Coordinates of C-alpha atoms and ligand atoms in Angstrom, one line a residue:
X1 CA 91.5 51.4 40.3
X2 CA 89.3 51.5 37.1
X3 CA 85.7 51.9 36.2
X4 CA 84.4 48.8 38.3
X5 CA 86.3 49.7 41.7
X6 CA 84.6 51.0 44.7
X7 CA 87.6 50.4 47.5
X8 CA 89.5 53.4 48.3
X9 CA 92.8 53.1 46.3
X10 CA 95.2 52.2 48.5
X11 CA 98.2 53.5 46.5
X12 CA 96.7 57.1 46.7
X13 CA 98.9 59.4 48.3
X14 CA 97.9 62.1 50.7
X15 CA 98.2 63.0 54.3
X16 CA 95.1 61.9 56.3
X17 CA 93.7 57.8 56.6
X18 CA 90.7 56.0 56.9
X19 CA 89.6 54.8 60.7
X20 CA 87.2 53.6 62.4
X21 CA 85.6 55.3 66.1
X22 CA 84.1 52.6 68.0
X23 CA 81.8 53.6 70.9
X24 CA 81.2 50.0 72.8
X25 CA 77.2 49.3 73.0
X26 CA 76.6 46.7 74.9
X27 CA 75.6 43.3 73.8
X28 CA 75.9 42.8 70.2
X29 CA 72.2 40.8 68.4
X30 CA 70.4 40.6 65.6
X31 CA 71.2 38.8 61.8
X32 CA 74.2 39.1 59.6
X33 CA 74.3 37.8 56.1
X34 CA 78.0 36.7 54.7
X35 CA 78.5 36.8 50.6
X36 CA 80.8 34.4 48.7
X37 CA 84.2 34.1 50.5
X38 CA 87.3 36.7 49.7
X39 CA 89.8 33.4 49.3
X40 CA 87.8 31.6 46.7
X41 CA 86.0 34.8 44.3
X42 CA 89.7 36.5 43.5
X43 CA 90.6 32.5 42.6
X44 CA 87.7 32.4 40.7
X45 CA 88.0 35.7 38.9
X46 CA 91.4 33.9 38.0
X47 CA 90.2 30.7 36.7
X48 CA 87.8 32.3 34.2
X49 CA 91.2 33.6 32.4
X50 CA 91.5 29.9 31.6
X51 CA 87.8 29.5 29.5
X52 CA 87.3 30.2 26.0
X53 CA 84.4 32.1 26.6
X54 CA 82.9 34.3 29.9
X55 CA 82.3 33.3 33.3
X56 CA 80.3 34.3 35.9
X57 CA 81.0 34.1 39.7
X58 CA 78.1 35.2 41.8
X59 CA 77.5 36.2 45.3
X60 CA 80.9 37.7 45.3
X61 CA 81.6 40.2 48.1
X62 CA 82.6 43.4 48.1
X63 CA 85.6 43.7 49.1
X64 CA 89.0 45.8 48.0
X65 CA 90.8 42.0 46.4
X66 CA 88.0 41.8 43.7
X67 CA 88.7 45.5 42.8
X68 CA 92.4 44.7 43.1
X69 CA 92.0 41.8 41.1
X70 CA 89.6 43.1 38.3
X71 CA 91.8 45.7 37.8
X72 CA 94.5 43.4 37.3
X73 CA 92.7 41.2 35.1
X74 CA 91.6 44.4 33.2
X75 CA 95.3 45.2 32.5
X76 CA 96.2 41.8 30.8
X77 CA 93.2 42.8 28.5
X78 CA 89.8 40.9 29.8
X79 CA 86.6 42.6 30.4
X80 CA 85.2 42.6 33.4
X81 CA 81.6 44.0 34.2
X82 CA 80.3 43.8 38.1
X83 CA 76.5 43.9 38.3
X84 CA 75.3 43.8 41.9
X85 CA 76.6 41.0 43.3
X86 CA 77.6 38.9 39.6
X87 CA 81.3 39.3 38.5
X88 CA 81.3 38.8 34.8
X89 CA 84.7 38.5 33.3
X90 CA 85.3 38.0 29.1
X91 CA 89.1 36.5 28.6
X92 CA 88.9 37.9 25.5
X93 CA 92.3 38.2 23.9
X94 CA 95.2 39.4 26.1
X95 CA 96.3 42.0 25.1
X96 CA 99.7 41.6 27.8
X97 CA 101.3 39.1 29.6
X98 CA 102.6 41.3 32.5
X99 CA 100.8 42.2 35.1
X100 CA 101.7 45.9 35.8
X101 CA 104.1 46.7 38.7
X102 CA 101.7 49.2 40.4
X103 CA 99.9 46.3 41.9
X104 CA 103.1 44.9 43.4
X105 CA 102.8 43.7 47.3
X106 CA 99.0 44.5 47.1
X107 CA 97.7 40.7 47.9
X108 CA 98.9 37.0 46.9
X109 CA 96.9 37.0 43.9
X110 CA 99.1 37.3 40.8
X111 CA 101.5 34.4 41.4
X112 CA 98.0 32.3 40.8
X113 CA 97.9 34.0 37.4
X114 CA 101.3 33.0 35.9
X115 CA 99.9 29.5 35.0
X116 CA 96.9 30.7 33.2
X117 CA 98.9 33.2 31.5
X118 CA 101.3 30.9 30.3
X119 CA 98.9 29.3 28.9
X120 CA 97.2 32.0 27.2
X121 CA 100.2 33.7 25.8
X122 CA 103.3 31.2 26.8
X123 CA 105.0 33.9 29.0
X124 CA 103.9 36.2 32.3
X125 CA 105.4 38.5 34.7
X126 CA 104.0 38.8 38.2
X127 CA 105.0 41.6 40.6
X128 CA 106.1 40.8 43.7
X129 CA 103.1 39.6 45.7
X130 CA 101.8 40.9 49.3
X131 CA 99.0 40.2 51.0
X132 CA 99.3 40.1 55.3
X133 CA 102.4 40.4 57.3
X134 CA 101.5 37.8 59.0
X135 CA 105.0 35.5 57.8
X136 CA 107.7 35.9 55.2
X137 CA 105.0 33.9 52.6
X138 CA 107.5 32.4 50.2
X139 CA 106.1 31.3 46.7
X140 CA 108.9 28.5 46.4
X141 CA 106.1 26.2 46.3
X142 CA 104.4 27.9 43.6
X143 CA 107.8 28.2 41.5
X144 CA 108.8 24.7 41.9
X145 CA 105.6 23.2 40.7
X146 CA 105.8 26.0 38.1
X147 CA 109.0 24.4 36.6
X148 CA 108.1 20.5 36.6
X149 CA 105.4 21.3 34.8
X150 CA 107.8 23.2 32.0
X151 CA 107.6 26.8 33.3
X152 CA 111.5 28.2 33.0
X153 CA 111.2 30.7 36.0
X154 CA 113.7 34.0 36.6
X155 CA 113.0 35.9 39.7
X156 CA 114.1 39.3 39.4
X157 CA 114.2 42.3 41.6
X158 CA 110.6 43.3 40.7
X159 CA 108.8 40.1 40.7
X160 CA 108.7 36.8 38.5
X161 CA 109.7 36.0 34.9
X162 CA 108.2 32.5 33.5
X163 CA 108.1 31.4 29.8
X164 CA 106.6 28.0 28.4
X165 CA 106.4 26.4 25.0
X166 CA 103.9 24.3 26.6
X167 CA 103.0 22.8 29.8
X168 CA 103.1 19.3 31.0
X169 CA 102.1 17.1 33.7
X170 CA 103.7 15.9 36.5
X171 CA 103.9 14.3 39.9
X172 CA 104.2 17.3 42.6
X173 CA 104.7 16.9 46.1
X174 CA 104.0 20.0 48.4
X175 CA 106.1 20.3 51.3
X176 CA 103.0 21.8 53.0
X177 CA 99.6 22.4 52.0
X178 CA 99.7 25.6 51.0
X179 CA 96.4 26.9 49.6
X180 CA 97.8 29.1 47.1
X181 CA 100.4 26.5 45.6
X182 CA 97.6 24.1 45.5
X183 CA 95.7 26.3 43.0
X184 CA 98.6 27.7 41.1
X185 CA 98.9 23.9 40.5
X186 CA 95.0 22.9 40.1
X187 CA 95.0 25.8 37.3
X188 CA 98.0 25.1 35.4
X189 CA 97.2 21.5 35.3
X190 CA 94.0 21.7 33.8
X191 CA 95.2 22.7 30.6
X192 CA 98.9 21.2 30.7
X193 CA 99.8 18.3 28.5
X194 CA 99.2 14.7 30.6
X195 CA 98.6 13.9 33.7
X196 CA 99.5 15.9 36.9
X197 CA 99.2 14.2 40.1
X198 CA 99.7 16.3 43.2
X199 CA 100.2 15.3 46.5
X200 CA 100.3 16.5 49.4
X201 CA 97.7 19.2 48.4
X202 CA 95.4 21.8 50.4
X203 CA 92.0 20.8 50.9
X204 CA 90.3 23.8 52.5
X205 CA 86.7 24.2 51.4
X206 CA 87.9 27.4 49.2
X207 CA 90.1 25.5 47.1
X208 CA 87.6 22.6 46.6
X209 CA 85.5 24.9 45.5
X210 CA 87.8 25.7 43.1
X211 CA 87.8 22.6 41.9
X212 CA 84.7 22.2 41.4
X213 CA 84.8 25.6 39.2
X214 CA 87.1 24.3 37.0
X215 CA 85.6 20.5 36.6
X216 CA 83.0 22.4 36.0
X217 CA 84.7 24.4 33.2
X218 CA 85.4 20.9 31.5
X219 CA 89.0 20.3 33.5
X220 CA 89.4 16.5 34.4
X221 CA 89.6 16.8 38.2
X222 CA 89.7 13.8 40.4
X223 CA 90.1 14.1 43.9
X224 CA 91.6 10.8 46.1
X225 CA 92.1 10.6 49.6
X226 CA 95.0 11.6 51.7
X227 CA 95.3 14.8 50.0
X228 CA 95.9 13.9 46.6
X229 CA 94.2 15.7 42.9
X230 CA 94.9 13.9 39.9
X231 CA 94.1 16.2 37.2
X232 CA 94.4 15.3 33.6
X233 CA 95.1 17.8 30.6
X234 CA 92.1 18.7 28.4
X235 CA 92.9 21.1 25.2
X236 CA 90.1 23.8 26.2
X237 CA 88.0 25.1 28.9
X238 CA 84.7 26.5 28.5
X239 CA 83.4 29.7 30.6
X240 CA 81.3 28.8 33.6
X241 CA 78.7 29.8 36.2
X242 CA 79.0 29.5 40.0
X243 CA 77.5 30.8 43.0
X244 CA 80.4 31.5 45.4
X245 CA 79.9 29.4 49.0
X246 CA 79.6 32.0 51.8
X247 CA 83.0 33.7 53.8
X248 CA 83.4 31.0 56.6
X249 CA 85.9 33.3 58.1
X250 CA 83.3 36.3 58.1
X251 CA 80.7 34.0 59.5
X252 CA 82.9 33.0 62.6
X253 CA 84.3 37.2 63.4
X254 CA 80.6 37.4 63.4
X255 CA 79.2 35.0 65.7
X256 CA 82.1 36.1 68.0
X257 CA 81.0 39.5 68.1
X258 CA 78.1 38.2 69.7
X259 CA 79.7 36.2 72.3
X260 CA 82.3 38.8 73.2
X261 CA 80.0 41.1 74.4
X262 CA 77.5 39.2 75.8
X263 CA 74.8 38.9 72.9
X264 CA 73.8 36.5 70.2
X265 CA 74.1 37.1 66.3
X266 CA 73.0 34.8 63.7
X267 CA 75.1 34.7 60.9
X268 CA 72.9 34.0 57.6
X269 CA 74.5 32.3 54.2
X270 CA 77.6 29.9 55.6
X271 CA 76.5 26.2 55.7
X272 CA 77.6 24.9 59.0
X273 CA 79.9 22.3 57.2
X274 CA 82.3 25.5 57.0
X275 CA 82.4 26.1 60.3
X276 CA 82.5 22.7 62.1
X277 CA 85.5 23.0 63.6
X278 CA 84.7 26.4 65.4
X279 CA 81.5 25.6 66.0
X280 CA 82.9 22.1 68.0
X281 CA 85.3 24.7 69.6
X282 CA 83.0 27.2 71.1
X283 CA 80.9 24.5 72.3
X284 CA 83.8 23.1 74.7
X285 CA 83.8 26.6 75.7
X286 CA 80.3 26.5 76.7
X287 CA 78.5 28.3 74.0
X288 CA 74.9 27.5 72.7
X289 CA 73.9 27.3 69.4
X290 CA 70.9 27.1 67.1
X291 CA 71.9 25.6 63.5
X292 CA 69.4 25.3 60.7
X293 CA 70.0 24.9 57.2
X294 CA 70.1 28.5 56.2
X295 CA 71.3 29.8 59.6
X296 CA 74.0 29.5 62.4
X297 CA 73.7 31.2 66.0
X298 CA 75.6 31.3 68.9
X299 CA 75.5 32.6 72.9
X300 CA 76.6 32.0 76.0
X301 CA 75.8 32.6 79.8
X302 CA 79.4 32.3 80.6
X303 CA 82.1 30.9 78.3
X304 CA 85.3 28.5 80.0
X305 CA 88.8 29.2 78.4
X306 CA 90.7 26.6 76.6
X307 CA 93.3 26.1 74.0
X308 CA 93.2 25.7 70.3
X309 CA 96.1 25.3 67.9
X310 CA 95.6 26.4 64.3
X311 CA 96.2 24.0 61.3
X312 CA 95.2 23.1 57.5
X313 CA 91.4 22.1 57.1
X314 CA 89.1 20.4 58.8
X315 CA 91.5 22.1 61.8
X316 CA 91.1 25.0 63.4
X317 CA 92.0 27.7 60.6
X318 CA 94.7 30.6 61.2
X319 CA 91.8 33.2 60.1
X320 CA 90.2 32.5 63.1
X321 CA 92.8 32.6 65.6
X322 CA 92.6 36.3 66.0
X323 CA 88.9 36.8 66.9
X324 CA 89.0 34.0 69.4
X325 CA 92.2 35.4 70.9
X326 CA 89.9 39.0 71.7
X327 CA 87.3 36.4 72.9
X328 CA 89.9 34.6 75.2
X329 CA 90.4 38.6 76.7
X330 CA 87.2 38.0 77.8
X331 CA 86.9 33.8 79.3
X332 CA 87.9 34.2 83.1
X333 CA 90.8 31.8 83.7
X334 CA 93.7 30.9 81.4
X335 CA 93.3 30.2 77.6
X336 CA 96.5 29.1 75.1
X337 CA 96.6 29.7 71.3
X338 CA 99.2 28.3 69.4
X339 CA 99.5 28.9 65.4
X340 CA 100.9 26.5 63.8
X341 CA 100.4 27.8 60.0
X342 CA 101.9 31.2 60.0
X343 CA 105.5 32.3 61.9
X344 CA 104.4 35.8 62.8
X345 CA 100.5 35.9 62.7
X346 CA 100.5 37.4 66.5
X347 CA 101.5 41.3 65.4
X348 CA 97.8 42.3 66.5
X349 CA 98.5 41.2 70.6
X350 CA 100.9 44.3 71.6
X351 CA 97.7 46.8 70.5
X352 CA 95.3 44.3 73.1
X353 CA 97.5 44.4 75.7
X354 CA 98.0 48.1 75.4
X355 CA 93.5 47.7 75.7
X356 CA 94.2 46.0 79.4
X357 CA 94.3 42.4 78.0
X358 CA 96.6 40.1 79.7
X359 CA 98.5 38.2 77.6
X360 CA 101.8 36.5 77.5
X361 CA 103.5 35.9 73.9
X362 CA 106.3 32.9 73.4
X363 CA 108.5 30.6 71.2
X364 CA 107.4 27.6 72.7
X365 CA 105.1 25.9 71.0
X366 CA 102.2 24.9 73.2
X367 CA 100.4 22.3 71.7
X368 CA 100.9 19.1 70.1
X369 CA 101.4 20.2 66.2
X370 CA 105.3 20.1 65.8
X371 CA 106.2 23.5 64.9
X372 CA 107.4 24.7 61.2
X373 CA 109.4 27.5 62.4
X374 CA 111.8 26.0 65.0
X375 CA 113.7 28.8 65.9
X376 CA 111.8 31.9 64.5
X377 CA 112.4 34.8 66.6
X378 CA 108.8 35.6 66.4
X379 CA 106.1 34.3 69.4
X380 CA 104.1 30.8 68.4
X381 CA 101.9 30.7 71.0
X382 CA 99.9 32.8 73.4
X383 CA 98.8 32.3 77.0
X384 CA 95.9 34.7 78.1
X385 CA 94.4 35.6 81.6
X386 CA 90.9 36.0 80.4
X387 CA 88.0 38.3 82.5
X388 CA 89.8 41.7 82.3
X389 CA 87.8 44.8 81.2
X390 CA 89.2 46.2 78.3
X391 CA 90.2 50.1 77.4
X392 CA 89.1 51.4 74.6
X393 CA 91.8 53.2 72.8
X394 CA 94.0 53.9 69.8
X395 CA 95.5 51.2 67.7
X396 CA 96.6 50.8 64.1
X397 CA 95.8 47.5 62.2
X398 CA 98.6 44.7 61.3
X399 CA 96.5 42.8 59.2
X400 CA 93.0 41.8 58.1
X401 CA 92.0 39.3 60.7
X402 CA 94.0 40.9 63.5
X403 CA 92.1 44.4 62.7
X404 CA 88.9 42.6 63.3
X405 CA 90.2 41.6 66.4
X406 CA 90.3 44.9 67.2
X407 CA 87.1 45.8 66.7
X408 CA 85.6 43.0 68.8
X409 CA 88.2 44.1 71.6
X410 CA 86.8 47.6 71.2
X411 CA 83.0 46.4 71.5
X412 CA 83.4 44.8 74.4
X413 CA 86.0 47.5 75.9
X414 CA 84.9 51.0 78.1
X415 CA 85.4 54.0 76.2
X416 CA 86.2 55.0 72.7
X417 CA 88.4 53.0 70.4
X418 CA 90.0 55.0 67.0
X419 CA 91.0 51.7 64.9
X420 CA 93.6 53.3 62.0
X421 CA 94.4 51.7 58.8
X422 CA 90.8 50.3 58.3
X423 CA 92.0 49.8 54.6
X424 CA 93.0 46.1 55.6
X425 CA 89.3 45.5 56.4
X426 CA 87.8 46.5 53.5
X427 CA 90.1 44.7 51.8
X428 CA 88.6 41.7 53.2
X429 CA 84.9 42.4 54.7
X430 CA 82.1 43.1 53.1
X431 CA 80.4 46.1 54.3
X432 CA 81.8 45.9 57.6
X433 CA 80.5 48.9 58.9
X434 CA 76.9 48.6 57.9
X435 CA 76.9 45.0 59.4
X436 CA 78.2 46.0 63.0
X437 CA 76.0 48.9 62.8
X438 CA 73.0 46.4 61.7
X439 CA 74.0 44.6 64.9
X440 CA 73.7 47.8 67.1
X441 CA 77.8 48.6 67.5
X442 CA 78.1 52.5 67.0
X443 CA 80.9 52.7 65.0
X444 CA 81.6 55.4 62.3
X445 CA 83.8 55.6 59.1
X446 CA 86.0 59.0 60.1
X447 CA 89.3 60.4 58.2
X448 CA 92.4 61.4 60.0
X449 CA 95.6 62.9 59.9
X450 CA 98.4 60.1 58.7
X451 CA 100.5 59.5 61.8
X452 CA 103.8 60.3 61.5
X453 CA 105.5 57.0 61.8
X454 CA 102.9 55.5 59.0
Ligands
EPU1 N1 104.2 28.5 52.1 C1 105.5 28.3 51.7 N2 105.9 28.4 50.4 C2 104.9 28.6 49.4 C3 103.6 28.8 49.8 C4 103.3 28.7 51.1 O1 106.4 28.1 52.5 O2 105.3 28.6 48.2 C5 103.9 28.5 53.5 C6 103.4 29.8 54.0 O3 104.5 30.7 54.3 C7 102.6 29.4 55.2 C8 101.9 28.1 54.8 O4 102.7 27.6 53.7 O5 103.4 29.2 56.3 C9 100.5 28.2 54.3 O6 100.4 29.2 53.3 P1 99.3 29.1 52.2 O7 100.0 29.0 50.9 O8 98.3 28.0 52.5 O9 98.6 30.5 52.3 P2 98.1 31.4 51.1 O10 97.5 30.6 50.0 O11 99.1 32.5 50.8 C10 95.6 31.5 51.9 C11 94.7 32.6 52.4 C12 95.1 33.1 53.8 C13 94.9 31.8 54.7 C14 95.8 30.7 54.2 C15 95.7 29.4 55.0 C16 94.2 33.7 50.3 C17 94.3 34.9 49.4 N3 94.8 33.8 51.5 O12 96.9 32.1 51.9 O13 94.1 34.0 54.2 O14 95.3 32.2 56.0 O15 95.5 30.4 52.8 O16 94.4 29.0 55.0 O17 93.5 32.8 49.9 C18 93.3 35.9 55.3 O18 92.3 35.8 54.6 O19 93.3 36.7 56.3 C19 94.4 35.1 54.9 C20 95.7 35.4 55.3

């Protein structure tokens, strides 16, 4: 993965895997500190191909998609240099507009460097992107705002072919708002001829960060109401500094380790802004919390079930639908989870129920969002039977969140748990394993034989 990586490479071939033994100990306390969110530092590290001179991005985790993304950047020619937690990266010249194939289906984050790259060097080529299996994740969005603006787009068998003279503004209207379409448009717009107004757009705290990144590279960024940027073209950008806000996703997988088994953990280094929506959750659940400027934490004597549906910000994000589904396991009484943003983001639920959670998958939705994916043969909604004791056991990770999931299960279960493909973890936690330890869980970083069907 290059000089700067320190995630195992997860193209690297041979027959044993990275998993985690987790011995349950008892209730979970003490402090955890979360660094700069994974969604917004790769965006970030993206962005700064758009200055004419270096930026820095600070508190930046460390986590396998900077690696990934470094290394990506690295191969189009910048220089990147990581000094504790500062990410410096030179655009330099580019010495290549393609982004090589061996990072194809590793996470979303080339399609968000086709627009800086045509502006750099008037074509790109992206490898198919990857990320979770958590939905089929189109990039129509991403395409179609591509071409208004200019962009003549090919898809090929191996990824995506774009070439531009130059790039204009225009009016874009998002069918949904996606997060990553949002900044493929916020960065191509920046430096596109004109005006661009987009509606319709994502306003999650990671990509108004962004935002805020590139107004403060010199972009002309105004933000309206109802979901609408206007951003008007500027001929250059300039290199900038910024301090990356902390993981709001980390923070709440945190705070629920606590309250899973029976503890308390304050999470250190995510304003409470980022978290309002779970924070208003787990209150109607009957947790306590103590919030200060610097700090969030939360317990309970005894929590009541309830039921959440996932949606775009300030809503209850998908992230966290798969730590407070293992927290449901452990509610007495019925709970109901219905995701709203993702069509298959419930792959983690067979491996629970196989711990001696009771849960019941289906197509209905159960809420009042109106579903997206009328008709998907995949389960929208769960209903669990909260208060059984969990088994610890042997299960393989689907997916980032969902393998944190497992984890939580597995700290509040009897026995051992062996959690395989631990990769997706490290791709998006920081130091996982020294913060649950920190917090008293025994768990342990082992290497085992690949299973078979792997
Ligand atoms: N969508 C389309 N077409 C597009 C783009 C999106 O149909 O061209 C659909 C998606 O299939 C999905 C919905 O729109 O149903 C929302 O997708 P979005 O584009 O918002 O997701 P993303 O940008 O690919 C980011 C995060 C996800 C997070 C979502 C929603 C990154 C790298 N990933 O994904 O994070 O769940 O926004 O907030 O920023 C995670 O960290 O575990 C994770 C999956």
């Amino acid at each position: 993965m290059g000089p700067n990586s320190n995630y195992p490479d997860p193209m690297a071939k041979d027959n044993t895997t990275q998993a985690w033994v987790v011995n349950p100990s008892g209730p979970l306390r003490g402090d955890v500190v979360v660094r700069g969110s994974k969604n917004a530092v790769t965006k970030h590290l993206v962005a700064s191909m758009l200055g004419n001179s270096p930026s820095t991005i600070s508190n930046s985790p460390e986590v396998g998609d900077v690696d990934i993304t470094i290394s990506m950047l690295e191969a189009l020619g910048c220089e990147a240099l990581k000094d504790e937690d500062n990410v410096t990266i030179n655009p330099g010249p580019l010495s290549s507009s393609r982004v090589p194939m061996r990072f194809t289906g590793l996470n979303r984050i080339p399609i968000l460097m086709v627009g800086p790259l045509l502006h750099r060097v008037g074509e790109a080529f992206v490898p198919m992107v990857g990320g979770d299996a958590i939905g089929a994740r189109p990039i129509d969005f991403h395409v179609d705002a591509l071409q208004k603006m200019g962009a003549e787009v090919t898809m090929t068998e191996d990824g995506l072919e774009a070439k531009a003279r130059s790039l204009r503004g225009a009016h874009i209207e998002l069918p949904y708002p996606s997060v990553g379409a949002t900044e493929t448009v916020l960065m191509t717009a920046c430096l596109a001829e004109g005006r661009t107004v987009l509606d319709g757009a994502a306003t999650e705290p990671e990509v108004i960060e962004l935002a805020l990144f590139l107004q403060r590279m010199g972009a002309r960024i105004e933000m309206r109401p109802n979901r609408r940027f206007i951003i008007d073209g500027v001929e250059q950008l300039t290199g900038a500094s910024h301090r990356l806000q902390g993981d709001r996703l980390e923070a709440f997988s945190y705070l629920v380790a606590g309250l899973i088994t029976g503890g308390e953990i304050r999470v250190h280094g995510c304003r409470q802004e980022r978290l309002v929506t779970a924070i208003s959750t787990l209150y109607g659940m009957g947790a306590k919390f103590e919030i200060t400027d610097s700090s969030v934490s939360a317990w309970a004597d005894a929590l009541q079930p309830t039921a959440v549906e996932t949606d775009t910000h300030p809503g209850f994000m998908t992230d966290w639908q798969s730590p407070m589904v293992a927290l449901f396991t452990q509610c007495e009484g019925l709970s109901v989870m219905y995701e709203t943003v993702y069509e298959d983001r419930f792959t983690y639920v067979p491996a629970l129920k196989r711990m001696g959670a009771q849960i019941e998958m289906y197509n209905t939705p159960l809420g009042s969002i109106q579903s997206r994916f009328v008709g998907a043969a995949t389960p929208c909604s769960v209903v669990v039977r909260g208060g059984e004791t969990l088994k610890g056991t042997q299960v393989e990770v689907p997916d980032i969140r969902g393998g944190f999931a497992y984890v939580l299960a597995a700290a509040a279960a009897e026995g051992t748990s062996t959690i395989l493909g631990t990769h997706h973890l490290d791709r998006g936690y920081n130091h996982p394993i020294e913060n649950f330890n920190e917090i008293g869980l025994d768990v342990k970083r082992v290497e085992v034989p690949t299973p078979p069907d792997t």
